[in-house]
Amino acid sequence: METAHIYVTGSGDPHTRLGFARVLIEQGSRKTPFIFNYEDTTYKRSQIQGMIDAVLQLDCPHHVVFISASPLALEKAEAGEGPNRDLIYELYRVLSAKGCTHAFDFRVGQGKEINKVLSDHNV
């Protein structure tokens, strides 16, 4: 099974509730950038939705490694708690439907480094 590294950052304006996700999908030597725009969102919801939309771009099952500077409170979602559990459950559903396995690489405190990777690939 091929591995897809998915770098993702999210953004959201608390006043307008408009947001976006910057995403880079690395599949071997192929690197594909995306920007997804969202309404009625927060930065974390944009980030999770960006992960979902990135997985939807995959054309076959992959082992997906999500790389982000912001942890998603997965433990809370698994306990049925947390404000974004609906999107986390949707992420798991989409991964399963695509036949993907997954891992999370939360690089807390390394947001600048992840943003540089995204900028270097015109995301």
mmCIF file of C-alpha atoms in Angstrom:
data_model
loop_
_atom_site.group_PDB
_atom_site.id
_atom_site.type_symbol
_atom_site.label_atom_id
_atom_site.label_comp_id
_atom_site.label_asym_id
_atom_site.label_seq_id
_atom_site.Cartn_x
_atom_site.Cartn_y
_atom_site.Cartn_z
ATOM 1 C CA MET A 1 0.000 0.000 0.000
ATOM 2 C CA GLU A 2 1.384 3.384 -1.021
ATOM 3 C CA THR A 3 1.843 6.057 1.644
ATOM 4 C CA ALA A 4 0.395 9.559 1.310
ATOM 5 C CA HIS A 5 1.763 12.264 3.600
ATOM 6 C CA ILE A 6 -0.846 14.990 4.041
ATOM 7 C CA TYR A 7 0.384 18.299 5.464
ATOM 8 C CA VAL A 8 -2.457 20.500 6.655
ATOM 9 C CA THR A 9 -3.050 23.831 8.347
ATOM 10 C CA GLY A 10 -6.386 25.454 9.049
ATOM 11 C CA SER A 11 -7.537 29.024 9.378
ATOM 12 C CA GLY A 12 -10.777 30.572 10.533
ATOM 13 C CA ASP A 13 -11.984 34.098 11.236
ATOM 14 C CA PRO A 14 -14.052 34.119 14.457
ATOM 15 C CA HIS A 15 -16.047 37.158 13.269
ATOM 16 C CA THR A 16 -17.013 36.062 9.750
ATOM 17 C CA ARG A 17 -16.756 32.292 10.413
ATOM 18 C CA LEU A 18 -15.009 31.987 7.032
ATOM 19 C CA GLY A 19 -11.962 29.743 6.864
ATOM 20 C CA PHE A 20 -9.716 27.662 4.689
ATOM 21 C CA ALA A 21 -7.328 24.719 4.802
ATOM 22 C CA ARG A 22 -3.940 24.645 3.112
ATOM 23 C CA VAL A 23 -3.058 21.070 2.145
ATOM 24 C CA LEU A 24 -0.127 19.339 0.487
ATOM 25 C CA ILE A 25 -0.449 15.676 -0.490
ATOM 26 C CA GLU A 26 2.865 13.871 -1.038
ATOM 27 C CA GLN A 27 2.625 10.539 -2.829
ATOM 28 C CA GLY A 28 6.150 9.368 -3.568
ATOM 29 C CA SER A 29 7.740 12.089 -5.706
ATOM 30 C CA ARG A 30 4.362 13.626 -6.616
ATOM 31 C CA LYS A 31 3.327 16.648 -4.561
ATOM 32 C CA THR A 32 -0.171 18.089 -5.025
ATOM 33 C CA PRO A 33 -1.209 21.368 -3.342
ATOM 34 C CA PHE A 34 -4.775 22.335 -2.455
ATOM 35 C CA ILE A 35 -6.585 25.221 -0.797
ATOM 36 C CA PHE A 36 -10.103 24.444 0.406
ATOM 37 C CA ASN A 37 -12.454 27.265 1.477
ATOM 38 C CA TYR A 38 -15.158 26.855 4.108
ATOM 39 C CA GLU A 39 -18.052 28.785 5.631
ATOM 40 C CA ASP A 40 -19.361 28.685 9.205
ATOM 41 C CA THR A 41 -16.132 27.251 10.570
ATOM 42 C CA THR A 42 -13.229 27.657 12.979
ATOM 43 C CA TYR A 43 -9.544 27.051 12.353
ATOM 44 C CA LYS A 44 -9.658 23.542 13.841
ATOM 45 C CA ARG A 45 -12.802 22.621 11.900
ATOM 46 C CA SER A 46 -11.115 23.933 8.734
ATOM 47 C CA GLN A 47 -8.104 21.757 9.482
ATOM 48 C CA ILE A 48 -10.167 18.602 10.005
ATOM 49 C CA GLN A 49 -12.327 19.323 6.949
ATOM 50 C CA GLY A 50 -9.102 19.826 4.970
ATOM 51 C CA MET A 51 -7.982 16.344 6.025
ATOM 52 C CA ILE A 52 -11.314 14.915 4.863
ATOM 53 C CA ASP A 53 -11.148 16.744 1.530
ATOM 54 C CA ALA A 54 -7.540 15.613 1.028
ATOM 55 C CA VAL A 55 -8.467 11.949 1.546
ATOM 56 C CA LEU A 56 -11.280 12.381 -0.973
ATOM 57 C CA GLN A 57 -8.621 13.326 -3.563
ATOM 58 C CA LEU A 58 -6.904 9.926 -3.285
ATOM 59 C CA ASP A 59 -7.676 7.563 -6.145
ATOM 60 C CA CYS A 60 -6.865 4.299 -4.325
ATOM 61 C CA PRO A 61 -6.253 3.014 -0.784
ATOM 62 C CA HIS A 62 -3.209 4.524 0.931
ATOM 63 C CA HIS A 63 -1.582 4.549 4.305
ATOM 64 C CA VAL A 64 -2.273 8.198 5.153
ATOM 65 C CA VAL A 65 0.007 10.127 7.501
ATOM 66 C CA PHE A 66 -1.559 13.428 8.561
ATOM 67 C CA ILE A 67 1.036 16.052 9.496
ATOM 68 C CA SER A 68 -0.182 19.030 11.491
ATOM 69 C CA ALA A 69 1.020 21.364 14.235
ATOM 70 C CA SER A 70 -2.355 21.275 15.973
ATOM 71 C CA PRO A 71 -3.586 18.179 17.815
ATOM 72 C CA LEU A 72 -7.236 17.355 17.228
ATOM 73 C CA ALA A 73 -8.420 16.109 20.647
ATOM 74 C CA LEU A 74 -8.888 12.612 19.232
ATOM 75 C CA GLU A 75 -9.161 11.105 22.706
ATOM 76 C CA LYS A 76 -12.138 13.341 23.509
ATOM 77 C CA ALA A 77 -13.853 12.367 20.254
ATOM 78 C CA GLU A 78 -13.297 8.683 20.974
ATOM 79 C CA ALA A 79 -15.023 9.250 24.340
ATOM 80 C CA GLY A 80 -17.947 10.943 22.527
ATOM 81 C CA GLU A 81 -16.891 14.407 23.662
ATOM 82 C CA GLY A 82 -15.445 17.544 22.098
ATOM 83 C CA PRO A 83 -16.885 20.179 19.772
ATOM 84 C CA ASN A 84 -15.394 18.693 16.577
ATOM 85 C CA ARG A 85 -16.171 15.034 17.096
ATOM 86 C CA ASP A 86 -18.664 15.077 14.205
ATOM 87 C CA LEU A 87 -15.878 15.951 11.754
ATOM 88 C CA ILE A 88 -13.423 13.540 13.345
ATOM 89 C CA TYR A 89 -15.991 10.752 12.945
ATOM 90 C CA GLU A 90 -16.492 11.837 9.319
ATOM 91 C CA LEU A 91 -12.727 11.716 8.759
ATOM 92 C CA TYR A 92 -12.622 8.139 10.066
ATOM 93 C CA ARG A 93 -15.628 7.233 7.894
ATOM 94 C CA VAL A 94 -14.015 8.627 4.725
ATOM 95 C CA LEU A 95 -10.723 6.868 5.481
ATOM 96 C CA SER A 96 -12.572 3.587 5.933
ATOM 97 C CA ALA A 97 -14.671 4.065 2.786
ATOM 98 C CA LYS A 98 -11.465 4.688 0.778
ATOM 99 C CA GLY A 99 -9.817 1.594 2.293
ATOM 100 C CA CYS A 100 -7.091 3.700 3.910
ATOM 101 C CA THR A 101 -5.104 3.133 7.045
ATOM 102 C CA HIS A 102 -3.881 6.213 8.887
ATOM 103 C CA ALA A 103 -1.579 7.773 11.449
ATOM 104 C CA PHE A 104 -1.295 11.243 12.919
ATOM 105 C CA ASP A 105 2.002 13.111 13.224
ATOM 106 C CA PHE A 106 1.184 16.097 15.431
ATOM 107 C CA ARG A 107 4.177 18.442 15.361
ATOM 108 C CA VAL A 108 3.130 20.784 18.145
ATOM 109 C CA GLY A 109 5.162 23.980 18.117
ATOM 110 C CA GLN A 110 6.318 23.435 14.527
ATOM 111 C CA GLY A 111 3.645 25.438 12.727
ATOM 112 C CA LYS A 112 6.240 27.687 11.053
ATOM 113 C CA GLU A 113 8.037 24.665 9.633
ATOM 114 C CA ILE A 114 4.811 23.161 8.267
ATOM 115 C CA ASN A 115 3.781 26.521 6.791
ATOM 116 C CA LYS A 116 7.190 26.713 5.081
ATOM 117 C CA VAL A 117 6.694 23.272 3.508
ATOM 118 C CA LEU A 118 3.290 24.401 2.239
ATOM 119 C CA SER A 119 4.632 27.736 0.950
ATOM 120 C CA ASP A 120 7.571 26.024 -0.769
ATOM 121 C CA HIS A 121 4.974 24.106 -2.815
ATOM 122 C CA ASN A 122 2.810 27.149 -3.593
ATOM 123 C CA VAL A 123 0.001 26.283 -1.207
#
